[in-house]
Structure formats: C-alpha cells, structure tokens
C-alpha cells in the first residue's frame, strides 16, 4: 500500500482552513494536490477531529491485518487438505509435498516447509549416491524371472553371482524399484499352542504326502502327488495326472523306495486314495509305518503343506499348462530347480540338495556320531506352560 504524502493531522488542518473561508483552488495550489483529492478527503474526514482520524486509521490497519491473517489461514487449511491423503514420514515424501504446494497453491518454499513439517535443507538436498544401474538391472531381471521371491532370496542369488553388496543395500534398491511381492491373504490361522516335533536328523527319517490341484488351459482339472522329505525339505516326487488312485500311489512309492531307500515313517491326511486297501496292503508288505493326521488338522502335516503353498504361489499360479505332457515337463523342471537352486529359508538359505549333502557328510564323520547330534528339533521350541514329555517318535 502506497504511503500517503500528508498525515491525518495535516489533512484535517487543510479541511479546517476550507471551513474557515479559504477557497478550494487556493488550497490545492498551496499544498500541491488536485481538487479530486481534496473532495475525497472532505468526504472521508469532514467533521472529524485529529483523535477520531487516528482511531479510524488504526481500525483500518487492524482490519487489513485481520484480513491478511484470515486469508493466510484459509490458504494453510487448503494446503493441509491437499496433504491429507499423504503420510509425511520419509524425506522423499516431504520433498514431493513441498513441490506440490509450491506448484499448485503458489506458496513460498519457507511456508510450504512449515506446513509439511520439513526442513529447508532437507528439501534442497540432492542425493550423491551412485545410480547402481547394473545392479538394479540384474535385480529386476531376477525378480521378473522369479516373481514370488522376496528380497532375501534375491540377495542370496546375487551373492552366488559374486555381488558384494549387503542385504540392506539390496533391500533399499528392491524397494526403490517397486519389486515388493504382493502378499496373498491366508484363509486360516493356526490357533493354540503346538509342542515340538522330534525326529532323527537324517534323510528318509520321515516323508510327507499330499495332493495339490490345478487345471489346464482348456479347463480340465488335474492333480499332483507331492512327496517331501521332512528333514532335508527335498521334493522327492511330484507326479501330475488327471486321476491318481491308491494303487498308483503304491506303485510310485515303490519306485521311490528303490531309488532312494525306505523311510522310517510316512505321514499323510485321511484322503480316500491314502486310506485304501492298496495302501494298507503296501504298508504291510514293505513294513513301513504310516501315520494319519487328525481329521481337519492339516498343520499336523505342515512340511508338505508348506511345500504345497510355495508350489502354488511360485509356480502353479504363474504358469499356464497346455496339456498333461506340458505339465509333466514344467513340473519336473521346477522340482529340479527347487531342490538344487532355490534357497530355502528354513535351512539357512541353503538348497535342499546342498543341505542333504552336508547332513550326510556330517553323519558319516565318526567324531560327529554322538548322542547330542543323534536327534534334533525340527520345530519352534514349545511355549511356556507346555509339557515336553519324552517320546520315542512324535508324529504331528
């Protein structure tokens, strides 16, 4: 606002001279003003004293300040509404919020930083990190190749290739590239406490069996019989077919025993194929103990259920099968990759085949054959209050 050349006291003095008889033209010529200005002063200050003029000026100044404060408050509220949908936590988000307020509402940098709760130095900061173009590209390639792998398994695969970066750096690049795996919600949750499951730490100590279902591109359904070693986590067999009877299960188990050896125990659910006379006859002939879990308790067969979940998430949901021959080829290739290349988190990110080889080597050493390593716990320790009664073999 332009400052007036004359004060209120001087203006009222000029008006009082006019009331005393001085002519308007003489006053305008004497004080260097136009007649329009004189009559504007007369309309505003006529009949007022100096104190009243000062009070009016003060009221006008205060009114202008209030209007300015109200306008600023309304602008701040509009800016806050713009940021309601954003969580202003990380520096990058705060920088985006400040840039948005400056571009859309015309706010200054200082005011935008006050509203967003950001420091001006942080807003002006520019990263000096190397772009890591090659590492980012390789990380994207691995994530596209194995779309259900998280950053930990991708880190293990990069380490195998000779990458020296730590897991925190890989995680940062993983987040910046937007490679986070979408989590699928589980339908059930395990309730209650579970006691630890004890078994001998050797291959073929116990096998688990279960079926998993899928369908071809034409809509025809098929099933896969999965056999898993509970200690080494190896997939011993994954047999796809449109129909698998009890006799077929017995034949496949016979072929598997000839190739790998007899297991100490087999665990399965109560499906009709697994409770048939063919399976009961096969158990009696081969003298293999077969344990059935309680009905409606799939977590008593948790090892093969976990394998089925990984197979469903990483392979079946990502693959379209044309026919049975195509399914057999792809499943065989995936099982080989699972056993020899995929890092398993429960085995310290070793592969199942590598863990089985190390376990066999450790057992073969004479010094390692002691009572402390004869048996180990393949489960989380029991919670407080759960009695751990000694048992020769705990089966689910």
XYZ file of C-alpha atoms in Angstrom:
396
model
C 0.000 0.000 0.000
C 1.379 3.420 -1.018
C 2.158 5.692 1.917
C 0.155 8.955 1.992
C 2.164 12.173 1.463
C 0.217 14.024 4.163
C -0.752 12.791 7.603
C -4.259 12.781 9.029
C -3.450 15.842 11.152
C -2.337 17.804 8.073
C -5.406 16.749 6.068
C -7.800 17.793 8.869
C -5.913 21.113 9.137
C -6.455 21.758 5.403
C -10.171 20.949 5.752
C -10.433 23.319 8.719
C -8.844 26.104 6.602
C -11.510 25.488 3.970
C -14.264 25.687 6.596
C -12.746 28.974 7.806
C -13.250 30.522 4.340
C -10.270 29.564 2.192
C -11.053 28.655 -1.377
C -10.541 25.104 -2.686
C -8.417 26.242 -5.645
C -6.089 28.234 -3.408
C -5.667 25.323 -1.012
C -4.944 22.866 -3.845
C -2.358 25.218 -5.344
C -0.789 25.858 -1.947
C -0.432 22.189 -0.940
C 0.144 20.703 -4.421
C -2.935 18.486 -4.804
C -5.862 18.114 -7.158
C -9.445 19.096 -6.473
C -10.492 15.442 -6.701
C -8.121 14.562 -3.882
C -9.427 17.451 -1.813
C -13.057 16.407 -2.151
C -12.141 12.772 -1.419
C -10.523 13.907 1.839
C -13.548 16.016 2.599
C -15.902 13.033 2.148
C -13.759 10.911 4.426
C -12.567 13.298 7.143
C -15.180 16.061 7.161
C -16.399 16.836 10.696
C -13.729 14.659 12.382
C -11.144 15.631 14.933
C -7.494 14.554 14.865
C -8.044 11.844 17.534
C -11.004 10.410 15.633
C -8.927 10.327 12.432
C -6.138 8.490 14.224
C -8.603 5.981 15.618
C -10.068 5.401 12.140
C -6.586 4.862 10.740
C -5.800 2.363 13.463
C -9.047 0.478 12.794
C -8.267 0.325 9.080
C -4.774 -1.019 9.752
C -6.098 -3.628 12.167
C -8.805 -4.643 9.694
C -6.193 -5.083 6.976
C -4.071 -7.252 9.266
C -7.070 -9.413 10.185
C -7.970 -9.867 6.544
C -4.407 -10.890 5.785
C -4.347 -13.389 8.682
C -7.684 -14.860 7.609
C -6.501 -15.242 4.029
C -3.292 -16.918 5.194
C -5.214 -19.269 7.493
C -7.600 -20.263 4.717
C -4.646 -20.880 2.423
C -2.972 -23.031 5.085
C -6.150 -25.059 5.521
C -6.371 -25.580 1.770
C -2.738 -26.718 1.751
C -3.355 -29.148 4.616
C -6.356 -30.610 2.785
C -4.060 -31.230 -0.185
C -1.763 -33.268 2.085
C -4.409 -35.236 3.980
C -4.017 -38.326 1.793
C -0.218 -38.431 2.230
C 1.785 -39.756 5.161
C 4.581 -37.239 5.591
C 7.144 -39.587 7.102
C 10.108 -40.054 4.784
C 12.195 -37.181 3.375
C 11.277 -38.115 -0.198
C 7.544 -37.795 0.538
C 8.078 -34.447 2.253
C 10.010 -33.152 -0.772
C 7.138 -34.182 -3.045
C 4.631 -32.464 -0.737
C 6.592 -29.186 -0.709
C 6.924 -29.243 -4.505
C 3.189 -29.891 -4.818
C 2.275 -26.933 -2.584
C 4.632 -24.611 -4.440
C 3.329 -25.656 -7.860
C -0.448 -25.799 -7.198
C -1.002 -23.186 -4.459
C 1.842 -20.803 -5.227
C 3.289 -20.960 -1.720
C 6.838 -19.963 -0.967
C 9.371 -22.618 -0.040
C 9.579 -21.402 3.558
C 5.819 -21.527 4.077
C 5.395 -24.868 2.304
C 8.104 -26.363 4.539
C 6.344 -25.069 7.649
C 3.050 -26.682 6.601
C 4.668 -30.009 5.592
C 6.918 -30.096 8.668
C 10.059 -30.302 6.522
C 13.458 -28.697 6.911
C 14.541 -26.435 4.060
C 17.978 -28.063 3.912
C 16.323 -31.457 3.500
C 14.120 -30.148 0.683
C 17.091 -28.703 -1.167
C 19.239 -31.824 -0.666
C 20.192 -33.758 -3.781
C 21.397 -37.354 -3.449
C 25.053 -38.032 -4.289
C 24.682 -41.838 -4.446
C 25.853 -43.780 -7.450
C 22.969 -44.839 -9.716
C 23.783 -48.594 -9.411
C 22.367 -49.126 -12.876
C 23.891 -52.567 -13.449
C 22.881 -53.889 -10.020
C 19.342 -52.509 -10.374
C 19.017 -54.133 -13.795
C 20.193 -57.520 -12.544
C 17.880 -57.267 -9.529
C 14.919 -56.524 -11.834
C 15.843 -59.438 -14.097
C 15.959 -61.872 -11.164
C 12.688 -60.511 -9.756
C 10.986 -60.893 -13.157
C 12.379 -64.397 -13.514
C 11.265 -65.426 -10.010
C 8.295 -63.183 -9.373
C 7.349 -64.646 -5.985
C 10.828 -64.315 -4.452
C 11.340 -61.647 -1.797
C 14.469 -59.565 -1.290
C 16.154 -62.140 0.986
C 16.160 -64.911 -1.616
C 17.114 -62.445 -4.344
C 20.015 -61.367 -2.135
C 21.169 -65.000 -1.837
C 21.011 -65.417 -5.622
C 23.027 -62.215 -6.147
C 25.628 -63.389 -3.612
C 26.019 -66.616 -5.579
C 26.845 -64.491 -8.632
C 29.566 -62.642 -6.706
C 27.716 -59.452 -5.726
C 29.394 -57.942 -2.648
C 26.543 -55.619 -1.597
C 24.937 -56.173 1.788
C 21.346 -57.168 2.394
C 20.362 -53.639 3.488
C 21.522 -52.154 0.204
C 19.726 -54.832 -1.779
C 16.577 -54.152 0.258
C 16.805 -50.401 -0.460
C 17.163 -50.974 -4.200
C 14.394 -53.599 -4.029
C 12.028 -51.036 -2.511
C 13.053 -48.214 -4.834
C 12.462 -50.402 -7.895
C 8.957 -51.308 -6.653
C 9.601 -55.060 -6.625
C 7.728 -55.821 -3.400
C 5.778 -59.076 -3.675
C 2.040 -58.738 -3.116
C 1.016 -60.807 -0.132
C -1.898 -63.169 -0.566
C -4.128 -63.328 2.477
C -4.361 -66.714 4.151
C -7.817 -68.132 4.748
C -6.974 -69.774 8.046
C -4.770 -69.135 11.029
C -3.358 -71.755 13.356
C -4.778 -71.438 16.870
C -3.474 -72.749 20.167
C -0.026 -73.996 21.127
C 1.999 -76.743 19.485
C 4.631 -78.975 21.041
C 7.938 -79.515 19.179
C 8.204 -82.417 16.737
C 11.229 -84.638 17.313
C 12.754 -86.778 14.601
C 16.102 -88.180 13.702
C 18.321 -85.752 11.814
C 18.906 -87.821 8.707
C 17.458 -88.215 5.259
C 14.473 -90.579 4.894
C 13.598 -90.231 8.575
C 10.074 -89.213 7.603
C 8.211 -88.484 4.384
C 5.038 -86.445 3.937
C 2.446 -86.931 1.207
C -0.327 -84.715 -0.077
C -2.177 -83.714 -3.240
C -2.362 -80.294 -4.872
C -4.852 -79.448 -7.635
C -4.759 -77.244 -10.746
C -6.253 -77.130 -14.248
C -5.152 -76.963 -17.884
C -5.819 -74.047 -20.223
C -8.887 -75.880 -21.513
C -10.381 -76.041 -18.009
C -9.784 -79.746 -17.355
C -8.560 -80.362 -13.827
C -5.551 -82.421 -12.780
C -3.778 -83.203 -9.521
C -0.181 -83.552 -8.382
C 1.037 -86.061 -5.783
C 3.833 -84.419 -3.777
C 6.271 -86.386 -1.611
C 8.570 -84.347 0.666
C 11.420 -85.351 2.988
C 10.629 -83.584 6.278
C 14.284 -83.247 7.360
C 16.073 -82.179 4.160
C 12.956 -80.442 2.694
C 13.654 -82.122 -0.653
C 10.799 -82.758 -3.034
C 11.234 -86.466 -3.671
C 8.438 -86.711 -6.227
C 5.827 -84.521 -7.869
C 3.597 -86.698 -10.032
C 0.894 -84.949 -12.108
C -2.049 -86.814 -13.632
C -5.755 -86.416 -14.215
C -6.509 -89.265 -11.811
C -4.279 -90.847 -9.157
C -5.674 -93.886 -7.344
C -4.399 -95.722 -4.284
C -2.739 -98.352 -6.464
C -0.921 -95.616 -8.412
C 0.306 -94.096 -5.134
C 1.617 -97.524 -4.047
C 3.468 -98.011 -7.362
C 5.074 -94.571 -7.184
C 6.180 -95.118 -3.589
C 7.694 -98.485 -4.520
C 9.697 -96.874 -7.327
C 10.784 -94.076 -4.984
C 11.991 -96.559 -2.336
C 14.005 -98.462 -4.940
C 15.667 -95.229 -5.966
C 16.181 -93.576 -2.557
C 15.658 -96.106 0.210
C 12.903 -96.910 2.711
C 11.616 -94.150 5.004
C 11.217 -94.500 8.745
C 7.653 -93.171 8.594
C 5.161 -91.714 6.119
C 2.653 -89.043 7.163
C -0.491 -88.130 5.231
C -4.060 -86.970 5.649
C -7.137 -89.192 5.508
C -7.898 -88.972 1.797
C -9.614 -91.926 0.144
C -6.561 -92.727 -2.015
C -4.304 -92.823 1.053
C -6.632 -94.910 3.238
C -7.473 -97.510 0.580
C -6.807 -101.234 0.825
C -3.985 -100.860 -1.698
C -2.062 -98.563 0.646
C -2.732 -100.737 3.707
C -1.508 -103.810 1.797
C 1.569 -101.903 0.580
C 2.471 -100.854 4.167
C 2.227 -104.439 5.372
C 4.394 -105.757 2.527
C 7.113 -103.120 2.821
C 6.921 -102.829 6.643
C 6.644 -99.040 6.575
C 4.872 -97.200 9.398
C 2.110 -94.950 8.040
C 0.733 -92.205 10.286
C -2.588 -90.455 9.540
C -3.085 -86.941 10.926
C -6.208 -85.982 12.841
C -9.153 -85.043 10.576
C -9.329 -81.319 9.934
C -5.785 -80.673 11.255
C -3.644 -80.013 8.147
C -0.873 -78.391 10.220
C -0.039 -81.830 11.624
C 1.273 -82.393 8.106
C 2.874 -78.960 7.958
C 6.000 -79.740 5.933
C 4.206 -80.853 2.788
C 1.500 -78.193 3.312
C 4.240 -75.549 3.320
C 5.713 -77.059 0.165
C 2.288 -77.025 -1.499
C 1.915 -73.346 -0.613
C 5.284 -72.476 -2.174
C 4.479 -74.557 -5.240
C 1.092 -72.846 -5.598
C 2.463 -69.336 -5.072
C 5.695 -69.507 -7.086
C 4.788 -71.951 -9.848
C 1.179 -73.016 -10.351
C -0.304 -69.512 -10.127
C 2.349 -68.220 -12.541
C 2.116 -70.943 -15.201
C -0.445 -71.894 -17.851
C -0.442 -75.609 -18.743
C -1.477 -76.706 -22.225
C -1.829 -80.441 -21.562
C -0.586 -83.235 -19.312
C 2.730 -83.710 -21.143
C 3.443 -79.994 -20.888
C 2.589 -80.037 -17.169
C 4.917 -83.000 -16.531
C 7.855 -81.275 -18.234
C 7.360 -77.957 -16.407
C 6.776 -79.583 -13.009
C 9.893 -81.746 -13.361
C 11.971 -78.665 -14.251
C 10.551 -76.689 -11.317
C 11.207 -79.540 -8.849
C 14.827 -79.764 -10.035
C 15.203 -76.002 -9.565
C 13.546 -76.205 -6.132
C 15.933 -78.911 -4.926
C 19.187 -77.587 -6.427
C 18.893 -73.809 -6.924
C 16.151 -72.264 -4.770
C 17.443 -71.047 -1.356
C 15.291 -72.388 1.484
C 14.810 -70.056 4.461
C 14.287 -72.906 6.969
C 17.680 -74.364 6.000
C 19.653 -71.143 6.469
C 19.077 -70.274 2.795
C 20.824 -73.418 1.596
C 19.304 -75.513 -1.155
C 17.603 -78.769 -0.038
C 20.082 -80.845 -2.053
C 23.053 -78.970 -0.571
C 21.665 -79.335 2.955
C 21.110 -83.071 2.438
C 24.707 -83.454 1.197
C 26.103 -81.562 4.193
C 23.928 -83.590 6.561
C 25.084 -86.879 5.060
C 28.714 -85.770 5.291
C 28.307 -84.741 8.932
C 26.682 -88.042 9.869
C 29.418 -90.000 8.094
C 32.143 -88.434 10.240
C 32.983 -90.621 13.276
C 33.505 -87.587 15.514
C 30.038 -86.332 14.796
C 28.326 -89.522 15.935
C 27.375 -88.635 19.461
C 24.150 -88.555 21.356
C 23.766 -84.767 21.093
C 23.557 -84.874 17.303
C 21.526 -88.065 17.038
C 18.237 -86.226 17.288
C 17.319 -82.593 16.745
C 14.209 -80.468 16.966
C 12.561 -79.652 13.627
C 10.121 -77.069 15.038
C 9.935 -73.934 17.140
C 10.525 -74.511 20.897
C 7.426 -75.178 22.939
C 5.821 -72.139 24.611
C 5.891 -71.733 28.382
C 3.396 -73.979 30.129
C 3.531 -76.782 27.539
C 4.819 -80.048 28.946
C 7.546 -81.614 26.857
C 7.102 -85.301 27.614
C 9.788 -87.612 26.226
C 8.516 -89.816 23.412
C 10.314 -92.214 21.061
C 8.775 -90.571 17.973
C 6.378 -87.606 17.988
C 4.212 -87.689 14.880
C 2.316 -84.468 14.382
